[in-house]
Short mmCIF file of C-alpha atoms and ligand atoms in Angstrom, two decimals:
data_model
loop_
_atom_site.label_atom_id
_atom_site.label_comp_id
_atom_site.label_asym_id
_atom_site.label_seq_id
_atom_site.Cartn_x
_atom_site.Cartn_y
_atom_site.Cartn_z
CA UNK A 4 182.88 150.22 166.15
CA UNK A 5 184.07 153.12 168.04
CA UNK A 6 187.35 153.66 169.37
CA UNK A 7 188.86 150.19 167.73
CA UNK A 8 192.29 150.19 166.82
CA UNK A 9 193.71 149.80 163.34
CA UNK A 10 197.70 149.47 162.67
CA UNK A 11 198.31 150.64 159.32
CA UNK A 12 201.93 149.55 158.00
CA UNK A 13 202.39 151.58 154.87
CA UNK A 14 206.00 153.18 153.49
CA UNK A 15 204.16 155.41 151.05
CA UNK A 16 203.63 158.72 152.62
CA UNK A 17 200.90 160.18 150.48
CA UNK A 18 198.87 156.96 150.69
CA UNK A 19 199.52 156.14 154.99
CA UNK A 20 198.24 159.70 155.44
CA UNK A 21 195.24 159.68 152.99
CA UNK A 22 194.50 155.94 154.58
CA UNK A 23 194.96 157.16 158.33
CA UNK A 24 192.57 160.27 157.69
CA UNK A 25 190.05 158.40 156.77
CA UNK A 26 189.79 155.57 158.94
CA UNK A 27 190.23 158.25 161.53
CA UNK A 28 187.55 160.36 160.15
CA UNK A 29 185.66 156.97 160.27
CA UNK A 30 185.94 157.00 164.37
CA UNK A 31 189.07 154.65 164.57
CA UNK A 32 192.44 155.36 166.62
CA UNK A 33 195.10 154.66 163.86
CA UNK A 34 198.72 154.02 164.46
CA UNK A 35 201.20 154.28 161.12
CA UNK A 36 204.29 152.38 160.88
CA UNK A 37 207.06 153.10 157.87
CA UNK A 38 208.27 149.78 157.47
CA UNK A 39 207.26 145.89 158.84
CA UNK A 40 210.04 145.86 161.62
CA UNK A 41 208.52 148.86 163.51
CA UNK A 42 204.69 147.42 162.13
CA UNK A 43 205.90 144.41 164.35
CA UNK A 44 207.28 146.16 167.36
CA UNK A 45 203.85 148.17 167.72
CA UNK A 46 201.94 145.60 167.01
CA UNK A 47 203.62 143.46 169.73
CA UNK A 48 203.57 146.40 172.25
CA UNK A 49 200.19 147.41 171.99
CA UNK A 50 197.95 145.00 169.81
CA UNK A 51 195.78 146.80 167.44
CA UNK A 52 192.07 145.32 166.57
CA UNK A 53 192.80 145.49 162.84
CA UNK A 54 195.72 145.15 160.65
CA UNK A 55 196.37 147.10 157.22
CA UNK A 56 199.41 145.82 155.74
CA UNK A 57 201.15 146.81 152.50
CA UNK A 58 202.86 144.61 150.74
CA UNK A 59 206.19 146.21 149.18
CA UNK A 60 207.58 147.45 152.45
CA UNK A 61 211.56 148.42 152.99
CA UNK A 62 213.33 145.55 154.99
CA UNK A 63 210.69 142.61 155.68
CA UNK A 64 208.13 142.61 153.18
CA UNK A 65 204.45 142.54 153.98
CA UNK A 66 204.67 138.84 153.38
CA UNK A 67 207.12 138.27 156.52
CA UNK A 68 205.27 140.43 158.83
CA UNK A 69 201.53 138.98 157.60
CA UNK A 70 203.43 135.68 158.82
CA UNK A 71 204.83 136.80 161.91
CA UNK A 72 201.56 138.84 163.10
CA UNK A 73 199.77 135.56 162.33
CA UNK A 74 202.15 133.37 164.33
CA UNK A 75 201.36 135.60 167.08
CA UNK A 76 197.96 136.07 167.10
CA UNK A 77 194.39 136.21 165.23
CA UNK A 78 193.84 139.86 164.59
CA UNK A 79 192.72 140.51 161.03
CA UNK A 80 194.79 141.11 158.24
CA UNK A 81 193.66 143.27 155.21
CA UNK A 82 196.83 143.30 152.54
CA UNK A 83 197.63 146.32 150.41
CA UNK A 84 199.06 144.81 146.87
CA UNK A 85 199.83 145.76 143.61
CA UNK A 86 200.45 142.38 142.77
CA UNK A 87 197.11 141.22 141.08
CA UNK A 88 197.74 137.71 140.17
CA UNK A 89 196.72 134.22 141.70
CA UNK A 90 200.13 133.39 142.90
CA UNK A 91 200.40 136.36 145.03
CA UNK A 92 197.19 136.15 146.29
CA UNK A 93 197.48 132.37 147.69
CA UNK A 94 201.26 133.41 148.65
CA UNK A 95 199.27 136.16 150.96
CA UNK A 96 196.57 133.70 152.26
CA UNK A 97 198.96 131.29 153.08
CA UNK A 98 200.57 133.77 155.01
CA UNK A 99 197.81 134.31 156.90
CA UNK A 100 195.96 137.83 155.59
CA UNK A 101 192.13 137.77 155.58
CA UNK A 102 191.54 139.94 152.79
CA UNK A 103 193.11 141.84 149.92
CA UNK A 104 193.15 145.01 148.50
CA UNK A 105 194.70 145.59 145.03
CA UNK A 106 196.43 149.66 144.44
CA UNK A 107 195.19 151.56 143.38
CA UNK A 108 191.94 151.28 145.69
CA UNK A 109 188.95 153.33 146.38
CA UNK A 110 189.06 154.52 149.74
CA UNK A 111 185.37 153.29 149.95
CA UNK A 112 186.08 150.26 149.41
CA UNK A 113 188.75 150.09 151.67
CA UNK A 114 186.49 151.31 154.49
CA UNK A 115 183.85 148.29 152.90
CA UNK A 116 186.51 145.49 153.89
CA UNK A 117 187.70 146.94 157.39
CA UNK A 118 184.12 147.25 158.37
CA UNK A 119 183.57 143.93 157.15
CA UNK A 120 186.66 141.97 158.67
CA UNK A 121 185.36 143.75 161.90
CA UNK A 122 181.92 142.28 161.26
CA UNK A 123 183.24 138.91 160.66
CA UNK A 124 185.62 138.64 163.73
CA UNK A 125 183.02 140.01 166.67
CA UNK A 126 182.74 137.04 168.25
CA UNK A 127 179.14 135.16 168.40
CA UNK A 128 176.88 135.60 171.34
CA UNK A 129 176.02 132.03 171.83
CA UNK A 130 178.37 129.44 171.03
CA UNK A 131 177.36 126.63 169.34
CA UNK A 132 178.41 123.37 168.08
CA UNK A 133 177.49 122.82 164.53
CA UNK A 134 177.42 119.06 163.19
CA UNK A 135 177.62 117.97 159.40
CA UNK A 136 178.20 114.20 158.72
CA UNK A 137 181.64 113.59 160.83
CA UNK A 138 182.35 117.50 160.41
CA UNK A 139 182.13 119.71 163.29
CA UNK A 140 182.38 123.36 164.19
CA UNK A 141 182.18 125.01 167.54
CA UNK A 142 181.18 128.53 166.87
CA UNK A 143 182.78 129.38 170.21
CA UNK A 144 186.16 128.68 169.87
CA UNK A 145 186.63 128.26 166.40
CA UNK A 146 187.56 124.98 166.28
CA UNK A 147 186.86 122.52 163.70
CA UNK A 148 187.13 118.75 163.79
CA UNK A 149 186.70 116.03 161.49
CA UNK A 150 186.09 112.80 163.07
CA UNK A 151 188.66 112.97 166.00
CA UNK A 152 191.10 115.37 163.77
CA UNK A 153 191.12 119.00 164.69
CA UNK A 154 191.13 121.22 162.05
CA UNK A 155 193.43 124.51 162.19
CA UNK A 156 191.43 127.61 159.97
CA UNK A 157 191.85 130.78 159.53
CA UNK A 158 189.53 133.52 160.18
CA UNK A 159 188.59 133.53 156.55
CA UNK A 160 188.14 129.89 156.38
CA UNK A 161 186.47 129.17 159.49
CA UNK A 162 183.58 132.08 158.04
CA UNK A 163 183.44 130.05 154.74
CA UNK A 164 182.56 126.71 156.34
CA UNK A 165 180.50 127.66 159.08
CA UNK A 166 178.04 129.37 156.28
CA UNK A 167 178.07 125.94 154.17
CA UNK A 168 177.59 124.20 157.93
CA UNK A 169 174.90 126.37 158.74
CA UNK A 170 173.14 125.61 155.11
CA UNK A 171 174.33 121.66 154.15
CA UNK A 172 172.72 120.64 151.19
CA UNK A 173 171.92 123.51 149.54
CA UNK A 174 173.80 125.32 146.90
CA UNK A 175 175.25 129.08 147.91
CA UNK A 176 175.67 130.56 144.94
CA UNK A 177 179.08 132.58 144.72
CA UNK A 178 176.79 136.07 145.38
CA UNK A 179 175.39 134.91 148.34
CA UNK A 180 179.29 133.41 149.51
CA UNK A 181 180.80 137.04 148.65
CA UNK A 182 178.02 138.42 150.76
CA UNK A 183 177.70 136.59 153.99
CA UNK A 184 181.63 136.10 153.82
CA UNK A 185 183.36 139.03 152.99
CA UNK A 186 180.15 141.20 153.45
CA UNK A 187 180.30 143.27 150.00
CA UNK A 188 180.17 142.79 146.59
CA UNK A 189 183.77 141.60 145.69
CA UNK A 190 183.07 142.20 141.60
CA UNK A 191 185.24 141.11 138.97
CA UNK A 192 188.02 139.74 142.24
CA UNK A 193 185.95 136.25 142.16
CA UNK A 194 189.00 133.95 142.35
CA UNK A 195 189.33 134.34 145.91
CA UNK A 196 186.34 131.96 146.65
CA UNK A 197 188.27 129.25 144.67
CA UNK A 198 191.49 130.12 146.43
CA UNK A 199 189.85 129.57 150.40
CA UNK A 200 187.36 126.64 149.11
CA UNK A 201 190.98 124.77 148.08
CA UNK A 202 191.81 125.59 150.85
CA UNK A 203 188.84 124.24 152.80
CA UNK A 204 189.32 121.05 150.83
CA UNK A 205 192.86 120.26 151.81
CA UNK A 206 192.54 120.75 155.36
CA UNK A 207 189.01 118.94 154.87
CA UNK A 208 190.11 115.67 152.89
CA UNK A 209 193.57 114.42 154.56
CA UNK A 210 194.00 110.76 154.94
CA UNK A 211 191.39 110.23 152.08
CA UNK A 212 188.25 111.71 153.74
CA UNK A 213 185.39 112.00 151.04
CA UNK A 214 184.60 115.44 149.73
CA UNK A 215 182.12 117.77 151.26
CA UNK A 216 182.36 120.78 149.77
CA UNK A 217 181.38 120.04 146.20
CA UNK A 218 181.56 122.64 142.92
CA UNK A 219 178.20 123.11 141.35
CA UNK A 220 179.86 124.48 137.80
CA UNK A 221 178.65 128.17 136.97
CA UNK A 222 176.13 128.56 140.42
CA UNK A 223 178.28 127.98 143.54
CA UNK A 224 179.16 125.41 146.14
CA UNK A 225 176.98 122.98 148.56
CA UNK A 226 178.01 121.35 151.47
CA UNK A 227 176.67 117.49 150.96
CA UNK A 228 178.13 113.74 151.53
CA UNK A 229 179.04 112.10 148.16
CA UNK A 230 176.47 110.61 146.28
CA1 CA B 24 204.83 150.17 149.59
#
């Protein structure tokens, strides 16, 4: 992990400098932005490996600038929020972030979720195409298809359904999702699983398509055809 590049956009002094001393003390190279417009401009000028984005910037909000990194390219997105509610949190996915933190934070776990967006977006060493009834996943370039109909996910997404595609038919309980997704133990924040499998769904089932991801109530999710 040494040496990758993380942009931090953060207006709050005390917390950009506590945040950039320890991800630097971690062996990153940091860059700070103020506010999203000069966030953007760095970003754009020298693309960083790794975004950390507060929310409740000056000017463009964290919102607008998750949107218009994401328009732009793939890097990963961890969001800084105070907002704690599900709105928010699907207005931020929809934007495009990969993860959320809610202030105040432990600085551990902060390091926890850059390590593991880092984890989950080193790219595979053998590409693969992964097949589940007309469902399928090329590990190489991300792209998902079902039937003839490509599939747009984000980095998030595409980690969530190539784990059910490399397990169909049996049932990941939500532990074992928090684990080999988002690579810690997410605690009492357990609505984000809900939040990407909708999201999984809709892009999954246009046009009518049957279900595939099904909800096995209090255990989990499995990836099967419809009974
Ligand atoms: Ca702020």
């Amino acid at each position: 992990m040494a040496g990758e590049r993380i942009l931090l956009i953060e207006d709050e002094a005390r917390i950009a400098q506590f945040v950039e001393r320890a991800l630097i003390y971690e062996g990153y190279r940091v860059s700070v932005a103020r506010d999203g417009q000069s966030g953007l401009s760095i970003a754009r000028d020298n693309p960083p490996d790794l975004v950390v984005l507060d929310w409740m910037l000056p000017g463009l909000d964290g919102l607008e600038v998750c949107k218009r990194l994401r328009a732009a390219s793939e890097v990963p997105i961890l969001m800084l929020t105070a907002k704690d509610d599900i709105k928010d949190r699907v207005l931020g996915l929809d934007a495009g972030a990969d993860d959320y933190l809610v202030k105040p934070f432990e600085i551990d776990e902060l390091m926890a979720r850059v390590r593991a967006l880092f984890r989950r977006s080193t790219p595979q060493s053998k590409p693969e195409i992964l097949r589940f009834a007309d469902l399928t996943l090329d590990t190489g370039t991300h792209r998902a298809y079902r039937g003839d109909r490509a599939i747009d996910l984000t980095a998030k997404e595409y980690e969530l359904l190539e784990l059910f595609m490399r397990n169909p038919r049996q049932v990941l309980t939500r532990d074992v999702i928090f684990d080999r997704v988002w690579g810690y133990d997410f605690g009492g924040e357990s609505n984000i699983i809900e939040v990407y499998v909708r999201y999984l769904r809709q892009k999954t089932e246009q046009n009518n398509e049957a279900r595939l991801v099904h909800t096995v109530r209090g255990v989990g999710y499995v990836l099967r055809e419809e009974e």
